[in-house]
Coordinates of C-alpha atoms in Angstrom, one line a residue:
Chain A
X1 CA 3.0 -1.1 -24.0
X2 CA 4.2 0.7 -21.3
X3 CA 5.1 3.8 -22.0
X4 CA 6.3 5.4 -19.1
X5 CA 4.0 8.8 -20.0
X6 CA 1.1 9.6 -17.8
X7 CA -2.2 9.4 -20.1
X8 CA -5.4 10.7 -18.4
X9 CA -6.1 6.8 -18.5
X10 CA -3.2 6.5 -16.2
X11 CA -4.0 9.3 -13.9
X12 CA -7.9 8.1 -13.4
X13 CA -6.0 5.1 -12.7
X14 CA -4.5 6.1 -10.0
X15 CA -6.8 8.7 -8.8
X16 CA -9.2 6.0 -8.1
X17 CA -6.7 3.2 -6.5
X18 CA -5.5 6.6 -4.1
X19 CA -9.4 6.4 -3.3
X20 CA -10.2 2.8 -2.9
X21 CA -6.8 2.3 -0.6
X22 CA -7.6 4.8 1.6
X23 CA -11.0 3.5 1.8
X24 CA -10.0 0.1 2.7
X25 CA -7.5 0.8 5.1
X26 CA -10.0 3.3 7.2
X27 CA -12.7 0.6 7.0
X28 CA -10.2 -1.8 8.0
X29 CA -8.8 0.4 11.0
X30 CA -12.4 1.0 12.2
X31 CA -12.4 -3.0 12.3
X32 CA -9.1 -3.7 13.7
X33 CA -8.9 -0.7 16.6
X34 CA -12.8 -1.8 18.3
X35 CA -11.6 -2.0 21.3
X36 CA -14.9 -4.3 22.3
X37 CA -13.3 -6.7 19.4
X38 CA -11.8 -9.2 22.1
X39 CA -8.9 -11.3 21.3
X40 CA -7.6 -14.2 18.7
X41 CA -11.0 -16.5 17.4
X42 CA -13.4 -14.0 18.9
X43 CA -12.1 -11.5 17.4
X44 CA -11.9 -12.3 13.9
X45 CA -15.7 -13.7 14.5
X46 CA -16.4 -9.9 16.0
X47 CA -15.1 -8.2 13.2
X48 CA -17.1 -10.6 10.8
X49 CA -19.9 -9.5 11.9
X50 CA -19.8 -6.4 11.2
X51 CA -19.5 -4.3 7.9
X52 CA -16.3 -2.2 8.5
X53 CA -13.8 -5.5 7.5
X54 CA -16.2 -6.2 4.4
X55 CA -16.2 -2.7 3.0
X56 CA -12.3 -3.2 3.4
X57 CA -12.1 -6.3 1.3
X58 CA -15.1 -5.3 -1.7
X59 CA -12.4 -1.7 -1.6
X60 CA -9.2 -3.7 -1.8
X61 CA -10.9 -6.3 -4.5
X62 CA -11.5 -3.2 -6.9
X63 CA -8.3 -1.5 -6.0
X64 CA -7.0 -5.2 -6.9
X65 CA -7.9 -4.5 -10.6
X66 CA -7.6 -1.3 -11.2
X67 CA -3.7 -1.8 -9.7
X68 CA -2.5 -4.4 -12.1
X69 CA -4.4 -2.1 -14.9
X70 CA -1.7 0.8 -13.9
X71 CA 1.0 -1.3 -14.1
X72 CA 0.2 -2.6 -17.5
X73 CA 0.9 1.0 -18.6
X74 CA 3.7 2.2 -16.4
X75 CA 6.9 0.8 -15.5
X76 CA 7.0 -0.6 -12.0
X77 CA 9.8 1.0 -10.4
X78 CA 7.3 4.5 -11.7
X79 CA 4.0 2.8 -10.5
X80 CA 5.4 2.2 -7.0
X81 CA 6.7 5.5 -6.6
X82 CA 3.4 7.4 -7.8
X83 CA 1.4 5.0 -5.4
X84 CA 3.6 5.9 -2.1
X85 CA 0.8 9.0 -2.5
X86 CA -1.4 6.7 -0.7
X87 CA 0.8 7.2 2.2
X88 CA -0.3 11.3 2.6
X89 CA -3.5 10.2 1.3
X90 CA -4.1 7.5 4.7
X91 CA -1.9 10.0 7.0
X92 CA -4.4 13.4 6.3
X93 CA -7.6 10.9 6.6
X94 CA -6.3 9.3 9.7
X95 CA -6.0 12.4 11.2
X96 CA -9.6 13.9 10.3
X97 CA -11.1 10.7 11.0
X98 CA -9.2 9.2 13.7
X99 CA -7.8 12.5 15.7
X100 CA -4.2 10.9 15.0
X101 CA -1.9 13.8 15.6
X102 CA -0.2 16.0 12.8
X103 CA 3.0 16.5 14.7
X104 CA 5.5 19.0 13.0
X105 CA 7.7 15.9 11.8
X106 CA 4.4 13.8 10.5
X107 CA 4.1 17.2 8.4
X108 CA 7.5 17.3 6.9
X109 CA 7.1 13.5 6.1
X110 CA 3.8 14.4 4.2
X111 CA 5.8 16.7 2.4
X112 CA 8.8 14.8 1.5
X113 CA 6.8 12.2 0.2
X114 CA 4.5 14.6 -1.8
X115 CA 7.3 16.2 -3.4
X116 CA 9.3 12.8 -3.9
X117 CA 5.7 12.1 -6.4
X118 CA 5.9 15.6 -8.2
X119 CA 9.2 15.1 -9.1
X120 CA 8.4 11.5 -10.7
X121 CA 5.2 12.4 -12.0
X122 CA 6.3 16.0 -13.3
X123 CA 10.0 14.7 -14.3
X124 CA 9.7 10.6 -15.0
Chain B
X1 CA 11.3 -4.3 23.9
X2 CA 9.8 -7.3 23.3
X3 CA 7.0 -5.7 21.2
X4 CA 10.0 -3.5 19.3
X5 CA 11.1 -7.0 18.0
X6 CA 7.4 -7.8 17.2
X7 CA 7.3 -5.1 15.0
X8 CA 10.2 -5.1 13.2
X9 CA 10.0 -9.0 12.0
X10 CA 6.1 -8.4 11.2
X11 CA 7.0 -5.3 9.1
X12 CA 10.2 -7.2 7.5
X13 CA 7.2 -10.2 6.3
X14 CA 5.1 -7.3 5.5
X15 CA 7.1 -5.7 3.1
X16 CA 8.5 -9.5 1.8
X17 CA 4.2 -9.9 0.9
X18 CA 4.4 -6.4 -0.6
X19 CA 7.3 -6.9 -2.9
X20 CA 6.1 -10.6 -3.9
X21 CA 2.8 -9.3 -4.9
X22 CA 3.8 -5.8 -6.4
X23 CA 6.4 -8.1 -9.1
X24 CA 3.2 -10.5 -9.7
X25 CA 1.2 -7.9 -10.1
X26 CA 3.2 -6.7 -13.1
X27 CA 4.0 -10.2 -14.1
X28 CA -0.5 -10.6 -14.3
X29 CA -0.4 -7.2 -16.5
X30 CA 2.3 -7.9 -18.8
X31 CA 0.8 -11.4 -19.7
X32 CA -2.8 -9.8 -19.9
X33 CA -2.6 -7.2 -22.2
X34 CA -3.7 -4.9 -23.9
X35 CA -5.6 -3.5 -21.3
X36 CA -9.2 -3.9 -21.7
X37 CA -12.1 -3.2 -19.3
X38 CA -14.3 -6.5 -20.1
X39 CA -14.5 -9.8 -19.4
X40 CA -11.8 -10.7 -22.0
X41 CA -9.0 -8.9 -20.2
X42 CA -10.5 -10.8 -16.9
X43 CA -9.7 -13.8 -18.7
X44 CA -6.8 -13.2 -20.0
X45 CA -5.8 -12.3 -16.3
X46 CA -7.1 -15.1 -14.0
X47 CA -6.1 -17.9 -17.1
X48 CA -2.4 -17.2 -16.5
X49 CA -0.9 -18.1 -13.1
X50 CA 0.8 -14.9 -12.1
X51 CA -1.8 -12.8 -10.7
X52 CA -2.6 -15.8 -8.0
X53 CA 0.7 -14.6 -7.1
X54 CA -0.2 -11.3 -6.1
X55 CA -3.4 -12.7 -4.4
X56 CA -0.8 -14.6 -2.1
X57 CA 1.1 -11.8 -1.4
X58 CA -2.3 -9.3 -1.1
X59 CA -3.5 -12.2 1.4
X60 CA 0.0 -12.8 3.3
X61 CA 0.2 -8.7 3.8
X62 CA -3.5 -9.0 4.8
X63 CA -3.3 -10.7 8.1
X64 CA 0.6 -9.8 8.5
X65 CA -1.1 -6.3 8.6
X66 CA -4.0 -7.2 10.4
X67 CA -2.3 -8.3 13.4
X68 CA 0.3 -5.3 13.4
X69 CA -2.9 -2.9 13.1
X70 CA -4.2 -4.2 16.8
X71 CA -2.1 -1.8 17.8
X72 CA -0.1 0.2 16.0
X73 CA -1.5 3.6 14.9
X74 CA -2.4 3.5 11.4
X75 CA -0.6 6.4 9.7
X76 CA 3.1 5.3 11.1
X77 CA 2.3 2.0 10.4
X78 CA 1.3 2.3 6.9
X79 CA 4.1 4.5 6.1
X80 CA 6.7 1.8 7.7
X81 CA 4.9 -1.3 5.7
X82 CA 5.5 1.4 2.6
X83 CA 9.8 0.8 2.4
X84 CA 8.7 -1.8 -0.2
X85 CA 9.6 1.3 -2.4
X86 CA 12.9 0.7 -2.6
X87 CA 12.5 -3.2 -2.7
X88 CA 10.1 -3.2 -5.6
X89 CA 12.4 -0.6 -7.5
X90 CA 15.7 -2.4 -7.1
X91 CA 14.0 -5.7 -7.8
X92 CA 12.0 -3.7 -11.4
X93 CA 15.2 -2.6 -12.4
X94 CA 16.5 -5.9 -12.4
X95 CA 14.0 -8.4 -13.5
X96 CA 11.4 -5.8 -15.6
X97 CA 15.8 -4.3 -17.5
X98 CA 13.7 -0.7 -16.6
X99 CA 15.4 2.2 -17.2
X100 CA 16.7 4.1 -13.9
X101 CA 15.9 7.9 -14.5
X102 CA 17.3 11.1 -12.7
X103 CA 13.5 11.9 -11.5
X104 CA 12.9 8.7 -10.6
X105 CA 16.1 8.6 -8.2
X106 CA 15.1 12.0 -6.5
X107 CA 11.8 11.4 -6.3
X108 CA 12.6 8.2 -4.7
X109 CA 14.9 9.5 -2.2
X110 CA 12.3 12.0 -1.1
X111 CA 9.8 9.9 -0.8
X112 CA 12.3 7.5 2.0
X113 CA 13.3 10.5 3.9
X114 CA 9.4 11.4 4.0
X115 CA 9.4 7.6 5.2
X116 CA 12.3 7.9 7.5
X117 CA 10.6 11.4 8.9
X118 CA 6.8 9.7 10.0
X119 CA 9.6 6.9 11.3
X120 CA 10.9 9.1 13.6
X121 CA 8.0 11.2 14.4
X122 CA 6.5 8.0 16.0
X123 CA 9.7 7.3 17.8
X124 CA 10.2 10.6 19.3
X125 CA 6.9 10.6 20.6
X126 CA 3.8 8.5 21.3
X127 CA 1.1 10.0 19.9
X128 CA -2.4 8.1 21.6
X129 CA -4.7 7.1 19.5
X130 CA -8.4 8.2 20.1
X131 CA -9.8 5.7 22.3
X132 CA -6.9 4.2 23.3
X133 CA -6.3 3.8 27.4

């Protein structure tokens, strides 16, 4: 069954887990960088308590299906490389949410790894 | 220094979850299909033992993750945990017999010296975070 082509199945696909990972790792960041979170015990029982590290998990639980979904129909060695768009995807959010810096090297990362998916998805 | 060490045995675990779940992922699909959006397929997938292996490997990168996150910024960080690119492709290749492409090489190799860039973007320079003292 896999074919190795990109249906519009298989680009929803992965449309949706670029949106649901960056979702949950955001969520997850507000969690994990409170700084009122404490440390060890308390801090788990901090971020429990509020919504940030649940909207992380319900993200990552959908992401969790519709993952295994894209790799029914693409090889995995493909799959892994279209999903490394998740890294520009968490970098550009990061940096409008989070004020993490967009240094010049950053940049040229973002665009090595953006054209390392064209040429699979345009070429594989 | 001592943190230097801290990161790079939490990121070598980290991308051990990674590639451990990423095969059982594919593992779950292949023994689930075709793919179906219904309670069927859902069957199908949690009746077979393989995609408890990705669960382990989602959990294990979870709080491996978790704990690296305290306080590494999160755009460096999640493009370090990403290597598992090359893991997961090597280790396809050879359990999964998939074909190795031309596009698939470059694209990979652009996509590590994106890596390799945010590496050394982080290295060169330490970028605060907002909020951090």
């Amino acid at each position: 069954m896999p074919t190795g082509s990109i249906t519009p199945l298989v680009a929803l696909l992965w449309v949706l887990n670029v949106v649901l990972d960056t979702g949950g790792q955001l969520a997850f960041k507000a969690a994990a960088g409170d700084p009122a979170a404490g440390d060890g015990l308390a801090r788990w029982l901090y971020m429990a308590r509020r919504p940030w590290i649940w909207l992380g998990i319900a993200s990552y639980v959908i992401e969790f299906l519709i993952w295994i979904a894209f790799l029914s129909l693409l090889h995995l060695s493909e799959a892994i490389l279209l999903g490394s768009i998740n890294i520009v995807a968490i970098m550009v959010a990061g940096h409008f949410l989070f004020g993490e810096k967009l240094t010049r090297m950053r940049v040229a990362g973002i665009l090595l790894v953006t054209l390392g998916v064209l040429i699979v998805g345009v070429g594989g | 220094m001592k943190r230097g060490w801290f990161y790079l045995i939490g990121f070598l675990i980290l991308v051990m979850f990674d590639s451990v779940g990423a095969i059982s992922f594919k593992y779950a699909g292949m023994h689930a299909l075709p793919v179906e959006f219904n309670v069927a397929w859902l069957l199908r997938l949690f009746g077979k033992p393989w995609v408890y292996g990705a669960v382990i490997g989602y959990v294990g990168a979870f709080f491996t993750w978790m704990t690296l996150l305290k306080h590494a910024p999160i755009g460096p960080a999640f493009a370090a945990s990403h290597l598992e690119v090359v893991s997961v492709m090597l280790l396809s290749i050879w359990l999964f017999n998939e074909p190795l492409r031309l596009p698939h090489v470059l694209g990979a190799i652009a996509i590590v010296a994106g890596i390799v860039c945010l590496g050394f973007a982080e290295s060169r320079e330490h970028v605060p975070e907002a909020g951090e003292t």
